[in-house]
Short mmCIF file of C-alpha atoms in Angstrom, two decimals:
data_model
loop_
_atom_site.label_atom_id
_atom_site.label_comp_id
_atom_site.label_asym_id
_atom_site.label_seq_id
_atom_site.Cartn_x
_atom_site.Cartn_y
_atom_site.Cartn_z
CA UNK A 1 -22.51 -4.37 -18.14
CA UNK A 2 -20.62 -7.61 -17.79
CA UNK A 3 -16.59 -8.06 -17.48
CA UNK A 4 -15.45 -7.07 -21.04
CA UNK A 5 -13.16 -9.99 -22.58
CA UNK A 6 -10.35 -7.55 -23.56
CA UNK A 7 -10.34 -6.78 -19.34
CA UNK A 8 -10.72 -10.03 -17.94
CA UNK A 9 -7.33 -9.77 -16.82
CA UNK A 10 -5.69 -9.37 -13.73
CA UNK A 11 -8.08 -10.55 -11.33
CA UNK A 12 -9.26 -8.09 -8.72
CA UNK A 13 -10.65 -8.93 -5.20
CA UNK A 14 -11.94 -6.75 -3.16
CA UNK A 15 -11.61 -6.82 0.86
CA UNK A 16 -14.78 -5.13 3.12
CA UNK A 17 -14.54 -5.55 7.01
CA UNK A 18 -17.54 -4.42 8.36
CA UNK A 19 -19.06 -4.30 12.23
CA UNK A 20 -22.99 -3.47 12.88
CA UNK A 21 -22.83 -1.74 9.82
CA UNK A 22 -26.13 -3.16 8.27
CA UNK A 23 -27.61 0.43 7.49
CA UNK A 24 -25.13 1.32 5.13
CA UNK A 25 -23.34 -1.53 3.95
CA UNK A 26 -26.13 -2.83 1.00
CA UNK A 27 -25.43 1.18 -0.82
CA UNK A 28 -21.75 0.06 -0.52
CA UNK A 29 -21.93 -3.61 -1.96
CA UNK A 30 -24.15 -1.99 -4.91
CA UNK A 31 -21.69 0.49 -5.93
CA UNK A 32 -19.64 -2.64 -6.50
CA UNK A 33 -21.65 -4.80 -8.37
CA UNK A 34 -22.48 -1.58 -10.79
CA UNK A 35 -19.31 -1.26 -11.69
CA UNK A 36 -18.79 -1.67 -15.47
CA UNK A 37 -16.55 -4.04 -14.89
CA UNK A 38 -17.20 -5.99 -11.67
CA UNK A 39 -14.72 -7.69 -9.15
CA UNK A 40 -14.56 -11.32 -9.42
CA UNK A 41 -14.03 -12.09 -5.63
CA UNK A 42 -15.77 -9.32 -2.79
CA UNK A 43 -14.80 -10.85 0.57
CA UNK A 44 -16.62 -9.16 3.38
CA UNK A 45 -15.67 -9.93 6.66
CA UNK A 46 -18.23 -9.24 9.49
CA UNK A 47 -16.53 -8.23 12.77
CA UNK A 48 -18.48 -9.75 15.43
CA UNK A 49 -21.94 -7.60 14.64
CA UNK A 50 -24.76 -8.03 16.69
CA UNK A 51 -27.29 -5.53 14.56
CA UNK A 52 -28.13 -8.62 11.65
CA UNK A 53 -24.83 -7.37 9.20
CA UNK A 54 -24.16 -10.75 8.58
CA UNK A 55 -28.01 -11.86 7.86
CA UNK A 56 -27.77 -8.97 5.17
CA UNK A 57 -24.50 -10.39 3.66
CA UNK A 58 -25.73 -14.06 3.30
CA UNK A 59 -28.74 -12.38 1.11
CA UNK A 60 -26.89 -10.90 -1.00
CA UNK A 61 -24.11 -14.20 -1.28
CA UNK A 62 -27.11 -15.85 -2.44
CA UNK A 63 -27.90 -13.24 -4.95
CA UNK A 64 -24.32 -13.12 -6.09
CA UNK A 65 -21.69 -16.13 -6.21
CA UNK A 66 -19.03 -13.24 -6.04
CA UNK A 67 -19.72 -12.21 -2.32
CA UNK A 68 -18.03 -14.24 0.32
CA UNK A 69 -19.64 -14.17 3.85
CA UNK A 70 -16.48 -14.37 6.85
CA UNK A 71 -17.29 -14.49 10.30
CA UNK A 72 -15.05 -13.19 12.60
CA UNK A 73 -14.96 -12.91 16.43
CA UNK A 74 -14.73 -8.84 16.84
CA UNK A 75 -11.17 -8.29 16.74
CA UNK A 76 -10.87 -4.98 15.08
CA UNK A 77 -10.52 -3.87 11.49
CA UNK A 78 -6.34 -4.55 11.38
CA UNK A 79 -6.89 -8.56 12.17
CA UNK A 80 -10.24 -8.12 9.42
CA UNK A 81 -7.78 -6.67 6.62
CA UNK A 82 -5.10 -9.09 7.47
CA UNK A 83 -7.77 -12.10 7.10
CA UNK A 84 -9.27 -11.02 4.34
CA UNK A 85 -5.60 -11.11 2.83
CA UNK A 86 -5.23 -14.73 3.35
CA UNK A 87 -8.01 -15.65 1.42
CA UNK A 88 -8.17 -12.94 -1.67
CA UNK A 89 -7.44 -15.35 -4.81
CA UNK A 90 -7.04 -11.89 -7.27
CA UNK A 91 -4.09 -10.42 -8.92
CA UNK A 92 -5.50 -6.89 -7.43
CA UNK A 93 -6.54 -6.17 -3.83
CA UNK A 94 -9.21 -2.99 -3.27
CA UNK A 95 -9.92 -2.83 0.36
CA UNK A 96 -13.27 -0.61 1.37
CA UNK A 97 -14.94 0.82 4.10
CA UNK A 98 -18.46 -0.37 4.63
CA UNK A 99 -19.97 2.77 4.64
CA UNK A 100 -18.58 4.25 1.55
CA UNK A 101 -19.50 4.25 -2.04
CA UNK A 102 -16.88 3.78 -5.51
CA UNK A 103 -17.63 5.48 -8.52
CA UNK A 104 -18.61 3.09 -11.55
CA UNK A 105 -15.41 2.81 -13.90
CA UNK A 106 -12.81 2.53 -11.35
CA UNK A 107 -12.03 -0.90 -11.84
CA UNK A 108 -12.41 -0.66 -16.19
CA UNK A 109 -10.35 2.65 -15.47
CA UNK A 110 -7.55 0.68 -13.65
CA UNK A 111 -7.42 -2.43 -15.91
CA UNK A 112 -6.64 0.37 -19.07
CA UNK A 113 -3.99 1.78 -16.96
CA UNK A 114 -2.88 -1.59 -16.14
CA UNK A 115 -2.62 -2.63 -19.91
CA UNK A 116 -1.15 0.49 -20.94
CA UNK A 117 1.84 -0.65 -18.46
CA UNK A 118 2.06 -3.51 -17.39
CA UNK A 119 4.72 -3.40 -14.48
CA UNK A 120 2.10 -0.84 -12.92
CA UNK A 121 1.34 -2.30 -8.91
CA UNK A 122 -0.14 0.57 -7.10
CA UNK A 123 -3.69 2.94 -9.04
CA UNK A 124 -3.77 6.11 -6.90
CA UNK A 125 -7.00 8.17 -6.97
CA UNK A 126 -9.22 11.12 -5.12
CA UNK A 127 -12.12 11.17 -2.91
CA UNK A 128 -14.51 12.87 -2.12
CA UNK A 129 -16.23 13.13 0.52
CA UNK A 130 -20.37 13.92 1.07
CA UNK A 131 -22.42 14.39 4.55
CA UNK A 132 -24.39 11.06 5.90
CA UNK A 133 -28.16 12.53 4.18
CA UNK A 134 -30.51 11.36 1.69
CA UNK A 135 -29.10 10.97 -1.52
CA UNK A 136 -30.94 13.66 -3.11
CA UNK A 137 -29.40 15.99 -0.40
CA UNK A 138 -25.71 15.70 -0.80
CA UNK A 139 -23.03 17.13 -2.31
CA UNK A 140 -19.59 16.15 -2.60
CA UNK A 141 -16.53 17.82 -1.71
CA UNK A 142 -13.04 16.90 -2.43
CA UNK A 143 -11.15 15.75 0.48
CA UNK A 144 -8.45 13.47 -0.28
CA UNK A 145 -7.06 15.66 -3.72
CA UNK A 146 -4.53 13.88 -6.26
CA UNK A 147 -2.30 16.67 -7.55
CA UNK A 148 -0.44 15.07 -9.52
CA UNK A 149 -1.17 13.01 -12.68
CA UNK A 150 0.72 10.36 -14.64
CA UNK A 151 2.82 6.67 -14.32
CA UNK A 152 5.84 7.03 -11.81
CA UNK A 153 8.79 4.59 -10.42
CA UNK A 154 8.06 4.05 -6.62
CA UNK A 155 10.78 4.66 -4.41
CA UNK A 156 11.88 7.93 -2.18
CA UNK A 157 12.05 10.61 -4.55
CA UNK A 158 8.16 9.63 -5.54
CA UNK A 159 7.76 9.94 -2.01
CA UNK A 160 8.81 13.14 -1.50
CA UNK A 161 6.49 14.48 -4.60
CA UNK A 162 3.53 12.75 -3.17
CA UNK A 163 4.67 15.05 0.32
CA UNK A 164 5.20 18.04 -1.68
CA UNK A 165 2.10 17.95 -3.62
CA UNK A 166 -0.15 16.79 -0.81
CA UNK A 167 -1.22 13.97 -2.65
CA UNK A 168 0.77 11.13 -0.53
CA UNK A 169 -2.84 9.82 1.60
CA UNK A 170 -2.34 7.61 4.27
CA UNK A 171 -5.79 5.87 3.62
CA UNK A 172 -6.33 2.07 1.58
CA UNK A 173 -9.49 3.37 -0.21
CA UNK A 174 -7.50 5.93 -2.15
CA UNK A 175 -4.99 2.97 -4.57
CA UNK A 176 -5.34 -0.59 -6.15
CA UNK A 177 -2.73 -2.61 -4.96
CA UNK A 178 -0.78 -5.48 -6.20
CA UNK A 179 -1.52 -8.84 -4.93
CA UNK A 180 2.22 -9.79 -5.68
CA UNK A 181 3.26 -5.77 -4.29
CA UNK A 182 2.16 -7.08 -0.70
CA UNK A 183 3.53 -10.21 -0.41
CA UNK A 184 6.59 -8.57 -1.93
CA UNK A 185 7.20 -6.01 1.35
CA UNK A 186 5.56 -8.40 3.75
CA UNK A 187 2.86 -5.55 4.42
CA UNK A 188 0.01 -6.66 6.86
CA UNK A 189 -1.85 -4.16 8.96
CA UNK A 190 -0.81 -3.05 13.03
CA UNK A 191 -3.01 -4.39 15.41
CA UNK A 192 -4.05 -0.85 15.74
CA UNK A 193 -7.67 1.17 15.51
CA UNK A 194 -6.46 4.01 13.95
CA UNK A 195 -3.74 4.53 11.45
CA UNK A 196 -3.14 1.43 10.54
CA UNK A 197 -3.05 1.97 6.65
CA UNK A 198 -0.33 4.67 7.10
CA UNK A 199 2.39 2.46 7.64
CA UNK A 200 0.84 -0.09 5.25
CA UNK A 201 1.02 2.29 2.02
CA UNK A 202 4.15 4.31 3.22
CA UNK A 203 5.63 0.33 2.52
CA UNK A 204 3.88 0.45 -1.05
CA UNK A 205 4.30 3.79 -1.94
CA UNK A 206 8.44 3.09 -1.34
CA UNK A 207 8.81 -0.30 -2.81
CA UNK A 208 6.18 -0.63 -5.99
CA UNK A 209 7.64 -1.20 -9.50
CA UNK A 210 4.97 1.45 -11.03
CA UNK A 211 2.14 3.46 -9.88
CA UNK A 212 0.00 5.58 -11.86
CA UNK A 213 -2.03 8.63 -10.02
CA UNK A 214 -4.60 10.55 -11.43
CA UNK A 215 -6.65 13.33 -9.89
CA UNK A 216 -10.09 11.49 -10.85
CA UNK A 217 -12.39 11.14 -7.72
CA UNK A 218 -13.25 7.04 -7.65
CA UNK A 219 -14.22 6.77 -3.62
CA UNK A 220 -17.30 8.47 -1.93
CA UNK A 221 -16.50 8.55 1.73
CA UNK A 222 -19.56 8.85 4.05
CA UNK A 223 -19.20 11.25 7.03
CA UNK A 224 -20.65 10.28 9.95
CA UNK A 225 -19.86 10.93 13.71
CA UNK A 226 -20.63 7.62 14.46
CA UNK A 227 -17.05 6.51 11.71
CA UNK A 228 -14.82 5.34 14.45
CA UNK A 229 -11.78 7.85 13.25
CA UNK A 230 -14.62 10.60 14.02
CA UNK A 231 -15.50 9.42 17.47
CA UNK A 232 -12.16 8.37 19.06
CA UNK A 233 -11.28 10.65 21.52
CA UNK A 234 -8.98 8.99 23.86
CA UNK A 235 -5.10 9.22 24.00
CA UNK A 236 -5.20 5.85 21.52
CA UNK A 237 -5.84 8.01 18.98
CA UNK A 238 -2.08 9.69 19.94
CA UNK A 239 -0.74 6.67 21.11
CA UNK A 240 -1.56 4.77 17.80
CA UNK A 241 0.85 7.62 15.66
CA UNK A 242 3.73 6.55 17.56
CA UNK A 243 2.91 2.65 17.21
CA UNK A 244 2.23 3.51 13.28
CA UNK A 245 5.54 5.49 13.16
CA UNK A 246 7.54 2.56 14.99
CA UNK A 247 5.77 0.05 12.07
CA UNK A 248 6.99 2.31 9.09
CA UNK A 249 10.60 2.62 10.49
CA UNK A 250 10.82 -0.68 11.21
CA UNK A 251 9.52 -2.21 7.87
CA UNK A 252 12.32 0.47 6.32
CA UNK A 253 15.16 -1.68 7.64
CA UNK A 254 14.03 -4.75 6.97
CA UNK A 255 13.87 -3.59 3.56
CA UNK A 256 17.50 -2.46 3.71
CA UNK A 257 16.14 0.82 2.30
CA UNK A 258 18.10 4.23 2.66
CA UNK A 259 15.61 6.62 4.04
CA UNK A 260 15.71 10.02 6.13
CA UNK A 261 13.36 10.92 8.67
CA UNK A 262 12.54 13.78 7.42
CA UNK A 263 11.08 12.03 4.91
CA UNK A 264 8.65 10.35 6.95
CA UNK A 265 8.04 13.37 9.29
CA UNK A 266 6.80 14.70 5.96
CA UNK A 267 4.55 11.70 5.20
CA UNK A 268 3.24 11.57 8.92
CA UNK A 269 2.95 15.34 8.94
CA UNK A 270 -1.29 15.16 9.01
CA UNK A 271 -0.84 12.94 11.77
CA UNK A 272 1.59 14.81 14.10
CA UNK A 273 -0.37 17.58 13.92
CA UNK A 274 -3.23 16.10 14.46
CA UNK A 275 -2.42 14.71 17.74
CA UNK A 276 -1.07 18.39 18.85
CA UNK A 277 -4.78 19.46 18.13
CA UNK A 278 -6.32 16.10 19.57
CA UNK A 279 -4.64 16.38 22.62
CA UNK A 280 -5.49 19.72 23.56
CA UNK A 281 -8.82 19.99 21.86
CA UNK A 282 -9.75 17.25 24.11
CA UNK A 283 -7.72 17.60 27.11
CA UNK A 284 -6.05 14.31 26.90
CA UNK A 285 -3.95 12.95 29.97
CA UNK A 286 -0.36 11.82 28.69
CA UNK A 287 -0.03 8.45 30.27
CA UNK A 288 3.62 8.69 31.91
CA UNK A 289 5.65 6.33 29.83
CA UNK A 290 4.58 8.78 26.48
CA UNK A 291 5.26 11.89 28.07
CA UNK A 292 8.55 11.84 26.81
CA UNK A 293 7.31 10.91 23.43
CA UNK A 294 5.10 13.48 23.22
CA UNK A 295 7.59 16.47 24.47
CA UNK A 296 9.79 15.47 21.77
CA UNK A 297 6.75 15.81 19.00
CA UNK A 298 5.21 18.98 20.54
CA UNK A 299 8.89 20.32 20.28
CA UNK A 300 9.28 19.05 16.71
CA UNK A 301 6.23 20.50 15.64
CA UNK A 302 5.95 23.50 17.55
CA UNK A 303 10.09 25.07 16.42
CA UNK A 304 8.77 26.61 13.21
CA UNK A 305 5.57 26.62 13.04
CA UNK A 306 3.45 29.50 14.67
CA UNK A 307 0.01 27.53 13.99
CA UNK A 308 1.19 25.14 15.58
CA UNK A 309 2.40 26.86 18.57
CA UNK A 310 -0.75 28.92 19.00
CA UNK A 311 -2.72 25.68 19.30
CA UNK A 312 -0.68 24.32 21.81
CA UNK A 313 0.72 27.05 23.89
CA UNK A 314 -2.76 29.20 23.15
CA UNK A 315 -5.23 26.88 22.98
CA UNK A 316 -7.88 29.19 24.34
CA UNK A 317 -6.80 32.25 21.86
CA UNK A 318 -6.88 29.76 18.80
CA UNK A 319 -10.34 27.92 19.64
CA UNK A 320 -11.89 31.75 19.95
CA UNK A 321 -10.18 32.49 16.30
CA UNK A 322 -11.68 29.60 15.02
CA UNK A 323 -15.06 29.99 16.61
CA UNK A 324 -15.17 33.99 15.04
CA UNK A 325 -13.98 32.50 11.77
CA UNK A 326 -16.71 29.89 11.55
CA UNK A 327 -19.56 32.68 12.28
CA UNK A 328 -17.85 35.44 9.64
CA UNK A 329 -18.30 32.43 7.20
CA UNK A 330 -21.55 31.20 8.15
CA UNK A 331 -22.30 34.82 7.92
CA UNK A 332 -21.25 35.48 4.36
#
């Protein structure tokens, strides 16, 4: 179905950085051009591949005068975002992984929304999320949940019901952002691997005019152990929190906004704990200029919360727990 008349407007552009992701990438540029209502600008930016990504991209920019081909020397998928910013022409920014797959109607189901109120700047959505098999094989499960529904003010109290709720994600995929929202808080992406949206929609979250959320699931996200949040196992994962954390407290000041840490401990509370688990898990070596860092989180996170301490102070008891609660299950 072609771009409806009545939804021509805004203009949406969506932003793909992709690296030696040729096996996946064509399913994810499809989902895209069968939406019901179609992007009018899909900029993907390969990353330096070396498997023929870029060979698959020029086929289908020949197809389709809406795909734009960008070459870039492999400098991570922060410096891809942040060029594929500079030259998105639409009202809208969507940025997607590579791998992943949007439902049909999420761009017709945004441009209603958008109608219906027209100071809206941020479309917050679900995922789900389905195992890397055939596509007769899988089955999706809800991973990043929406609980909440309905058009709210950004700001700090939104905030804190995104926290409460668990509906405040951390991840691009999940929202629709404003063009004019962005250049607005100055938001570009941490030259970071991992993390790097957190601080990037904390900005939004606190500073858009409107958002709507609904619980509707719009984003598939592939899971794969070869995703590089799945296989980074290395303090950078840990070390990238605290760079992330500096970002978001820094980009509050310069916005001359009054806001407490506690509110962003909530926000970064997936994160923190994840690097308690990560660290141990793993066995991670604290480089020496962090280990003060992290004695302050493990304390943080450890005071009232006996999950928490079991992981870290009995790692051994709580990986046995886990293994016995895995085989009850599997058993059931």
């Amino acid at each position: 179905m072609n771009n409806p008349g009545d939804l021509a407007q805004p203009t949406l552009s969506v932003i793909m950085p992709v690296y030696n992701g040729r096996a996946d990438l064509g399913e994810a540029v499809d989902s895209l051009l069968q939406q019901t209502v179609v992007p009018q600008q899909i900029i993907i930016i390969d990353d330096g591949s070396t498997d023929g990504t870029d060979q698959l991209i020029e086929e289908y920019c020949q197809r389709d005068a809406r795909i734009q081909l960008v070459r870039n020397a492999h400098g991570g998928v922060s410096a891809a975002r942040n060029k594929g910013l500079e030259l998105a022409t639409g009202d809208f920014i969507y940025f997607m992984d590579a791998d992943d797959l949007t439902g049909p109607t999420l761009f017709e189901d945004f441009l209603r929304e958008k109608q219906a109120c027209p100071q809206l700047e941020l479309f917050c959505f679900a995922a789900n999320m389905f195992l890397d098999v055939p596509v007769a094989e899988r089955q999706h499960k809800i991973t990043h949940a929406r609980n909440i529904k309905g058009v709210y003010s950004g700001g700090t109290a939104f905030l804190q019901q995104l926290n409460s709720s668990g509906s405040a994600h951390r991840v691009l995929w999940s929202s629709v952002i404003s063009r004019d929202l962005i250049n607005r808080t100055n938001s570009r992406f941490l030259p970071i691997q991992n993390h790097e949206d957190a601080p990037f929609m904390f900005n939004l979250y606190l500073q858009a005019q409107k958002v709507y959320v609904t619980s509707q699931a719009y984003y598939f996200k592939r899971y794969t152990t070869t995703s590089l949040s799945v296989r980074t196992r290395d303090f950078s994962w840990v070390k990238n929190y605290f760079i992330a954390r500096e970002g978001t407290e820094k980009a509050i000041r310069a916005a001359n906004l009054p806001v407490e840490s506690a509110l962003v401990d909530d926000y970064y509370f997936p994160v923190m704990s994840g690097c308690l688990k990560m660290l141990r898990e793993h066995d991670m070596t604290v480089p020496q200029e962090y280990q003060p860092r992290v004695n302050a989180l493990v304390r943080k996170l450890t005071r009232n919360n006996i999950k928490l301490m079991v992981i870290w102070y009995l790692n051994p008891l709580y990986s046995s727990l886990m293994y016995c609660k895995k085989k009850l299950s599997s058993a059931l």
